[in-house]
CSV table of N, CA and C in Angstrom, one decimal:
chain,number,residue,atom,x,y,z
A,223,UNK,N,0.8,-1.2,0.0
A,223,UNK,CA,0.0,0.0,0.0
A,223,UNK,C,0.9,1.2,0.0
A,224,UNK,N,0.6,2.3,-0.8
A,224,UNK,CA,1.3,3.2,-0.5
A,224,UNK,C,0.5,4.3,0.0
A,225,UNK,N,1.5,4.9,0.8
A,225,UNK,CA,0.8,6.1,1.6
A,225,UNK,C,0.9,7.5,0.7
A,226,UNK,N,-0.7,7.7,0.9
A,226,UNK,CA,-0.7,9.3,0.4
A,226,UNK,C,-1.4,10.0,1.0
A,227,UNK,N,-1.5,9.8,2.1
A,227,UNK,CA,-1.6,11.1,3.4
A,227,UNK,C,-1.0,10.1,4.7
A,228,UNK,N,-1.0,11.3,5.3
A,228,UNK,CA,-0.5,11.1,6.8
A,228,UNK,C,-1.7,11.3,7.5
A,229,UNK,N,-1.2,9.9,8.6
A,229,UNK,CA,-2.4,10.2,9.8
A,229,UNK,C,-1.6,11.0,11.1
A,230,UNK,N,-2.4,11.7,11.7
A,230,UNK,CA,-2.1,12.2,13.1
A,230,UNK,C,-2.6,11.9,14.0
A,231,UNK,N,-2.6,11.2,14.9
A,231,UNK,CA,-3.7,10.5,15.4
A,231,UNK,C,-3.1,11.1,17.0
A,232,UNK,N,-4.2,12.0,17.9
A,232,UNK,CA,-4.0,12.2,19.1
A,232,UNK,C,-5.1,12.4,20.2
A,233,UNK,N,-4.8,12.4,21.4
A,233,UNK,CA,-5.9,12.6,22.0
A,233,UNK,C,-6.2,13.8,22.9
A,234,UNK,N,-7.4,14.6,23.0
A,234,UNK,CA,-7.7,15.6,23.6
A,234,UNK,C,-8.5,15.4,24.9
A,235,UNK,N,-7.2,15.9,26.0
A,235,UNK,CA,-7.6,15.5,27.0
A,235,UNK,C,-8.6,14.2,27.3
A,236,UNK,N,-9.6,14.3,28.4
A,236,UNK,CA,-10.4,12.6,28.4
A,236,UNK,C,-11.5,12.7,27.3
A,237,UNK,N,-11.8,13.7,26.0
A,237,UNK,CA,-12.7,13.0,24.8
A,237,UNK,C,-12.2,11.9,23.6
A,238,UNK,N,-12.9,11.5,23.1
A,238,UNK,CA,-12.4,10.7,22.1
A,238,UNK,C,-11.5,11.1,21.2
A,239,UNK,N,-10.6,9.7,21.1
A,239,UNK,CA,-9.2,10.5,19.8
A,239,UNK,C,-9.9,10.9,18.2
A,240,UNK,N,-9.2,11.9,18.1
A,240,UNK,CA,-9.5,12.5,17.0
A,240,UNK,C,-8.3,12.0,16.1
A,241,UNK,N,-9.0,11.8,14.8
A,241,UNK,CA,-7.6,11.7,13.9
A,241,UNK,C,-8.0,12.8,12.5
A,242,UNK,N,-6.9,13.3,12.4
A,242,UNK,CA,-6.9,14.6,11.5
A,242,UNK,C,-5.7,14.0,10.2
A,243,UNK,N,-6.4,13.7,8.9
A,243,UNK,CA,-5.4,13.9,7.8
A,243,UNK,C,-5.1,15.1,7.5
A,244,UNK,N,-3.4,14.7,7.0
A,244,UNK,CA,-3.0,16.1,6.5
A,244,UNK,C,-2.4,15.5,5.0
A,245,UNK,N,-2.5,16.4,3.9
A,245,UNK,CA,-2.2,15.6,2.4
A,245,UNK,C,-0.6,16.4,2.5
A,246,UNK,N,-0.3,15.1,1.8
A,246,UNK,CA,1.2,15.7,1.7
A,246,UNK,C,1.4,16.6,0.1
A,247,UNK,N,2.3,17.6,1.0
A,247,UNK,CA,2.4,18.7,0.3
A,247,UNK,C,3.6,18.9,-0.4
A,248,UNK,N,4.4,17.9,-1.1
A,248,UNK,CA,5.3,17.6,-2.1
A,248,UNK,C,5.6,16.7,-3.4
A,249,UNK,N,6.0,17.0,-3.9
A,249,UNK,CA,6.2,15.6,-4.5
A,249,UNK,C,8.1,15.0,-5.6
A,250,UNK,N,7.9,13.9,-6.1
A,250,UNK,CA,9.2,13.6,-6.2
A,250,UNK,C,9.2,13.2,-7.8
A,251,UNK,N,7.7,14.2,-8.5
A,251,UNK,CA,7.7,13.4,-10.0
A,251,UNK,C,8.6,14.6,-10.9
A,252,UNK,N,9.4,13.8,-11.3
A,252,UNK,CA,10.6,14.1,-12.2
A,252,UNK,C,12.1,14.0,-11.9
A,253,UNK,N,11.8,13.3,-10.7
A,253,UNK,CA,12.9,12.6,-9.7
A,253,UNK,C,13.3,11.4,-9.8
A,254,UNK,N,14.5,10.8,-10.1
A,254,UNK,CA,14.7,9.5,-10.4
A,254,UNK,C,15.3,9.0,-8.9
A,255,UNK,N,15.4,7.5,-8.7
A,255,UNK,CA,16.5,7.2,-7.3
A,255,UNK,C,16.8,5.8,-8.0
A,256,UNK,N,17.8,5.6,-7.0
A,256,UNK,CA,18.3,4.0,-6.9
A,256,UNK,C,18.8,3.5,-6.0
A,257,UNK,N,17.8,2.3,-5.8
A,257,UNK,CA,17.6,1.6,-4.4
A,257,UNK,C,18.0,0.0,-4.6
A,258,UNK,N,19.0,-0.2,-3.9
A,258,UNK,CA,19.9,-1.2,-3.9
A,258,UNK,C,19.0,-2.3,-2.8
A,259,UNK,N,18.6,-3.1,-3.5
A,259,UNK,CA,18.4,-4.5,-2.4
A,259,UNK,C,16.9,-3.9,-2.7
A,260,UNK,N,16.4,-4.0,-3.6
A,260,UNK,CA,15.0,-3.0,-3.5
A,260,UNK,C,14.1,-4.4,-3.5
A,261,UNK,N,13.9,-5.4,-3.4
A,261,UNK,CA,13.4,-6.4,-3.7
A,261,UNK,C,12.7,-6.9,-2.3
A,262,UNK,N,13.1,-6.3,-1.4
A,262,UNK,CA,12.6,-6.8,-0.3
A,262,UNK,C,13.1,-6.0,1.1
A,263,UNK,N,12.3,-6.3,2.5
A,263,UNK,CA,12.9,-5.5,3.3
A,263,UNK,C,12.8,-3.9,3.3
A,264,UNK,N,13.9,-3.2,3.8
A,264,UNK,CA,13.7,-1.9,4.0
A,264,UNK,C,14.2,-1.1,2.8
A,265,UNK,N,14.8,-2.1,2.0
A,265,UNK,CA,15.1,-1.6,0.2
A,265,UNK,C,13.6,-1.3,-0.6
A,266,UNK,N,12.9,-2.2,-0.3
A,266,UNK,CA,11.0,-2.3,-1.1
A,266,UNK,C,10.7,-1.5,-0.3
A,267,UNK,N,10.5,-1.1,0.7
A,267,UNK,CA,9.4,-0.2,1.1
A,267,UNK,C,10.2,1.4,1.1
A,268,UNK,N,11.4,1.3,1.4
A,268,UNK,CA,12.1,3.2,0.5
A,268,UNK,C,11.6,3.3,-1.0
A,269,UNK,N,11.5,1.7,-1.8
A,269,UNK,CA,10.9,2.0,-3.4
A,269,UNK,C,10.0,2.3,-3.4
A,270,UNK,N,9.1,1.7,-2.3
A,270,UNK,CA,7.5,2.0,-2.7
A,270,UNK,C,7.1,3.1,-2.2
A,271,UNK,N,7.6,4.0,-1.3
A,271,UNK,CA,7.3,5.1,-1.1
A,271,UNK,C,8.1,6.1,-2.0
A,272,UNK,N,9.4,6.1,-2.4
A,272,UNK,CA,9.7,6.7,-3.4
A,272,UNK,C,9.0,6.5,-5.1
A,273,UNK,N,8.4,5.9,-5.5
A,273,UNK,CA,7.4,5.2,-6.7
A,273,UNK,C,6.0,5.5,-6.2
A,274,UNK,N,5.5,5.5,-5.0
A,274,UNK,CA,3.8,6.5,-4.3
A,274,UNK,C,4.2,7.9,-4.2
A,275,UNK,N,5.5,8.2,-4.9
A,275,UNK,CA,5.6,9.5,-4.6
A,275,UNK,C,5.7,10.3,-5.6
A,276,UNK,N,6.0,9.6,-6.7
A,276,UNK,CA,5.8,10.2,-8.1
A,276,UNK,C,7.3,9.9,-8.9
A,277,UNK,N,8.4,9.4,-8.0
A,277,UNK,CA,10.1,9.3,-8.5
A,277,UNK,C,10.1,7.8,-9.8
A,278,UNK,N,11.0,8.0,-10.7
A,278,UNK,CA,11.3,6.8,-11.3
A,278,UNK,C,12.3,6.4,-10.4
A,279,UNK,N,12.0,4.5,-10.4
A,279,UNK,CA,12.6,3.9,-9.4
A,279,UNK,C,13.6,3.0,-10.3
A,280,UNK,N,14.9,2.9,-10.1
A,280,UNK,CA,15.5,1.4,-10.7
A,280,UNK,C,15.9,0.7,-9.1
A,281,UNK,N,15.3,-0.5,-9.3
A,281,UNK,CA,16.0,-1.5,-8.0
A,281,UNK,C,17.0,-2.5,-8.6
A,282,UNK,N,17.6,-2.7,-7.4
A,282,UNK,CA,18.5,-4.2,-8.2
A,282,UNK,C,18.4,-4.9,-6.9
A,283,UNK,N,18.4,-6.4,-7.4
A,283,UNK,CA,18.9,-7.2,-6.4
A,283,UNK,C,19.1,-8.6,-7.0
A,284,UNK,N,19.8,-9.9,-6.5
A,284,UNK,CA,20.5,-10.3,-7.0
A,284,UNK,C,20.2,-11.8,-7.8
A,285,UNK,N,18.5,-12.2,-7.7
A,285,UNK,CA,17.9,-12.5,-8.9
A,285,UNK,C,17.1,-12.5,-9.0
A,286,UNK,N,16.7,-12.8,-10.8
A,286,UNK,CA,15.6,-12.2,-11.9
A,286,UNK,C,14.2,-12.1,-11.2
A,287,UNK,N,13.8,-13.3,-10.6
A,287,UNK,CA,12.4,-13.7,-10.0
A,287,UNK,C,12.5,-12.6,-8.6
A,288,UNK,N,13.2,-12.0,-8.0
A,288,UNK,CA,13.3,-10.7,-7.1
A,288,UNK,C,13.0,-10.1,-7.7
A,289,UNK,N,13.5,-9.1,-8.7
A,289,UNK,CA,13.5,-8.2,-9.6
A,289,UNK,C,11.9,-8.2,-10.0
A,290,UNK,N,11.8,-9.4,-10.7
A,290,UNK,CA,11.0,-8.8,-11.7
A,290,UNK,C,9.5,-8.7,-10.8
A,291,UNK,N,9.5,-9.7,-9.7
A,291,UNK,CA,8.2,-9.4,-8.5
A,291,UNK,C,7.9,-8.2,-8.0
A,292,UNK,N,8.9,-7.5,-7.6
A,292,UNK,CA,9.0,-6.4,-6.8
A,292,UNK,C,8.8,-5.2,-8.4
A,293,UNK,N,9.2,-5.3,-9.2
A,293,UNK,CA,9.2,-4.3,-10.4
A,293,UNK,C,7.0,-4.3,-10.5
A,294,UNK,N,7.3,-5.5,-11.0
A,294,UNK,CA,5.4,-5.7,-10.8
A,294,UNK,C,4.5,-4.9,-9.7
A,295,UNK,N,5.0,-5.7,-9.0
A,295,UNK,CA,4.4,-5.3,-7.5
A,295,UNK,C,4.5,-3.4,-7.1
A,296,UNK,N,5.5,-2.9,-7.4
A,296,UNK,CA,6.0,-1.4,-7.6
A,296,UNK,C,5.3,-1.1,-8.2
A,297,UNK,N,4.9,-1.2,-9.5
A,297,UNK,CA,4.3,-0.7,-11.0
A,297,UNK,C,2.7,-1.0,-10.2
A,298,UNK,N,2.3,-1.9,-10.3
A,298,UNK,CA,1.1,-2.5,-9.6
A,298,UNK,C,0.3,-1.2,-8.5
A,299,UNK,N,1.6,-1.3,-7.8
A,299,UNK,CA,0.9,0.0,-6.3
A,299,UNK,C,1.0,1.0,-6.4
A,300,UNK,N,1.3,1.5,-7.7
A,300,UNK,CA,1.9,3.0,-8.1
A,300,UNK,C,1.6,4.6,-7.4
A,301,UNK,N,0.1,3.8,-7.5
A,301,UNK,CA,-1.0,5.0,-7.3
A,301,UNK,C,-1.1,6.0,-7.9
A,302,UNK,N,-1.5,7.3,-7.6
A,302,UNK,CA,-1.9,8.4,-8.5
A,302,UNK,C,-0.8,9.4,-9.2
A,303,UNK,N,0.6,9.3,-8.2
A,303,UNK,CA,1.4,9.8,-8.3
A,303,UNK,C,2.1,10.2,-9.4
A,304,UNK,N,2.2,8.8,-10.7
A,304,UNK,CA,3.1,8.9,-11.7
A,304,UNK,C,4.2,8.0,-11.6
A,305,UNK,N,4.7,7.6,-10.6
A,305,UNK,CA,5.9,7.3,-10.4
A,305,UNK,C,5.7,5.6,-10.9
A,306,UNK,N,7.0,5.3,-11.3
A,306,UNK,CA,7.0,4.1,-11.9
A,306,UNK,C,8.7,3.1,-11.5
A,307,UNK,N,8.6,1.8,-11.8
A,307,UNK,CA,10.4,1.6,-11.3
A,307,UNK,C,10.2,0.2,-12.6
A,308,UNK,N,11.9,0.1,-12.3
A,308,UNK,CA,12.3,-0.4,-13.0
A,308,UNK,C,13.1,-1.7,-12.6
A,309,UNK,N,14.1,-2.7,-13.4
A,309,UNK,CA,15.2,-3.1,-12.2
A,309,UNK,C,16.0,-3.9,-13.0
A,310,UNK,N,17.1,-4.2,-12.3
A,310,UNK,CA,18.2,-5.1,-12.3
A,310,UNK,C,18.5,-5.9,-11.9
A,311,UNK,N,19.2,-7.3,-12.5
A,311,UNK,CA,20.0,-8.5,-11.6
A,311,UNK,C,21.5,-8.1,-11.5
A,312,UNK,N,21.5,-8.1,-10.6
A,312,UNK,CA,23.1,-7.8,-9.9
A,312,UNK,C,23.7,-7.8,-8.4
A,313,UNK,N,24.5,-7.9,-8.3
A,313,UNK,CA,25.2,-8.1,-6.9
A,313,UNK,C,26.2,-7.0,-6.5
A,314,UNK,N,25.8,-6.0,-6.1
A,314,UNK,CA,26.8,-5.1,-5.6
A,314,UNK,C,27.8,-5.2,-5.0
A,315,UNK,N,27.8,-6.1,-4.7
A,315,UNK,CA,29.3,-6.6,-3.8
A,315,UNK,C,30.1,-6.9,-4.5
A,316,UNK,N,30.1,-7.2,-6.1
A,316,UNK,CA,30.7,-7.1,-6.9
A,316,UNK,C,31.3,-6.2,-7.7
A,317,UNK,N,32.6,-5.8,-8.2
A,317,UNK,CA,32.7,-5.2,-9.4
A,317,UNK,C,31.6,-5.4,-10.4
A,318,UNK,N,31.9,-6.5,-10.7
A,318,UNK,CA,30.8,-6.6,-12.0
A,318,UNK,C,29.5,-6.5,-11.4
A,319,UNK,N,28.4,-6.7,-10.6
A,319,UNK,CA,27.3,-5.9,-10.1
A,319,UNK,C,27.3,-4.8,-10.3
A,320,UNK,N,28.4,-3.7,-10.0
A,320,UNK,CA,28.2,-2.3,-9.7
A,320,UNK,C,28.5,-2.1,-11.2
A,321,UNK,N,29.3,-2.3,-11.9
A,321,UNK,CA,29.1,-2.0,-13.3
A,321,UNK,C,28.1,-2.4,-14.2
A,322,UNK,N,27.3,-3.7,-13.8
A,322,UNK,CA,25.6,-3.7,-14.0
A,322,UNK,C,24.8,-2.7,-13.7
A,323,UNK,N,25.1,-2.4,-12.9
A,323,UNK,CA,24.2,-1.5,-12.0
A,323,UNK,C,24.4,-0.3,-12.8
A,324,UNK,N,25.5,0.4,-13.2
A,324,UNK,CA,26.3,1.8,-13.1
A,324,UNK,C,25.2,1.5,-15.3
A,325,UNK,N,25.6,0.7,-15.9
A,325,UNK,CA,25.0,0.6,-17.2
A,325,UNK,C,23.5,0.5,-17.2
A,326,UNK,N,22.8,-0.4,-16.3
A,326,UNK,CA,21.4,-0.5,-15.8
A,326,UNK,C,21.0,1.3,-15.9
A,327,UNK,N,21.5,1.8,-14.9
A,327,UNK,CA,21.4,3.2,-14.8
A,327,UNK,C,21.5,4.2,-15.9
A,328,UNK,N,22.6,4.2,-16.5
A,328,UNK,CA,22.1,5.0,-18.1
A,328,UNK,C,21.6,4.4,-18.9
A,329,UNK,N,21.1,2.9,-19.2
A,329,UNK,CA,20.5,2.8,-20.4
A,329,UNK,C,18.7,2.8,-19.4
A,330,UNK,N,18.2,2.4,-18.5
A,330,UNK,CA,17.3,2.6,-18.3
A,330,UNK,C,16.2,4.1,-17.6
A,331,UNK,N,17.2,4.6,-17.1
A,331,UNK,CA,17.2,5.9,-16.4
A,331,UNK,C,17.9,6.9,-17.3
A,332,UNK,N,18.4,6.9,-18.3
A,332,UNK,CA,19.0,8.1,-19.2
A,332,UNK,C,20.1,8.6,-18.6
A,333,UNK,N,21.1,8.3,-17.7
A,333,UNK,CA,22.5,8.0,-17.4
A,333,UNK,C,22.2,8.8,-15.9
């Protein structure tokens, strides 16, 4: 799910809690990122809030059926935003990962 408002949730004195939305008042469309390990964990949920926020996303992580779940699943939750991602098989702990990565990044993202 991605979040497009904030809850505030407090209480006044002994009456019942009130909760007040506030819409968020920025956005991230025309913003690209890249989120390493984006497949899962605290890598997918910085994409999915960067991607509910309007940013193009590239993830990588380090195989296809990761990738391409979480690419889905991204695209899938998008929401109203615009934002969309993309991704990579690679292993950053590699040379050759990070130069996947570094080529992933200009041919899919425009360098």
């Amino acid at each position: 799910m991605v979040v497009s408002e904030i809850c505030i949730v407090f209480k006044i004195k002994s009456q019942n809690t009130k909760v007040t939305k506030v819409t968020i008042m920025w956005t991230l469309k025309s913003k690209t990122a890249v989120v390493t390990g984006g497949s899962k964990g605290i890598g997918a949920a910085c994409a999915e809030q960067l991607v509910g926020l309007g940013a193009r996303v590239l993830i990588c992580a380090r195989t296809d059926s990761a990738v391409s779940s979480a690419v889905e699943s991204l695209n899938a939750n998008s929401g109203t935003a615009g934002g969309s991602a993309c991704g990579v098989v690679c292993d950053v702990s590699t040379k050759e990962g990070r130069s996947a990565l570094h080529d992933a990044i200009n041919s899919q993202l425009g360098g």
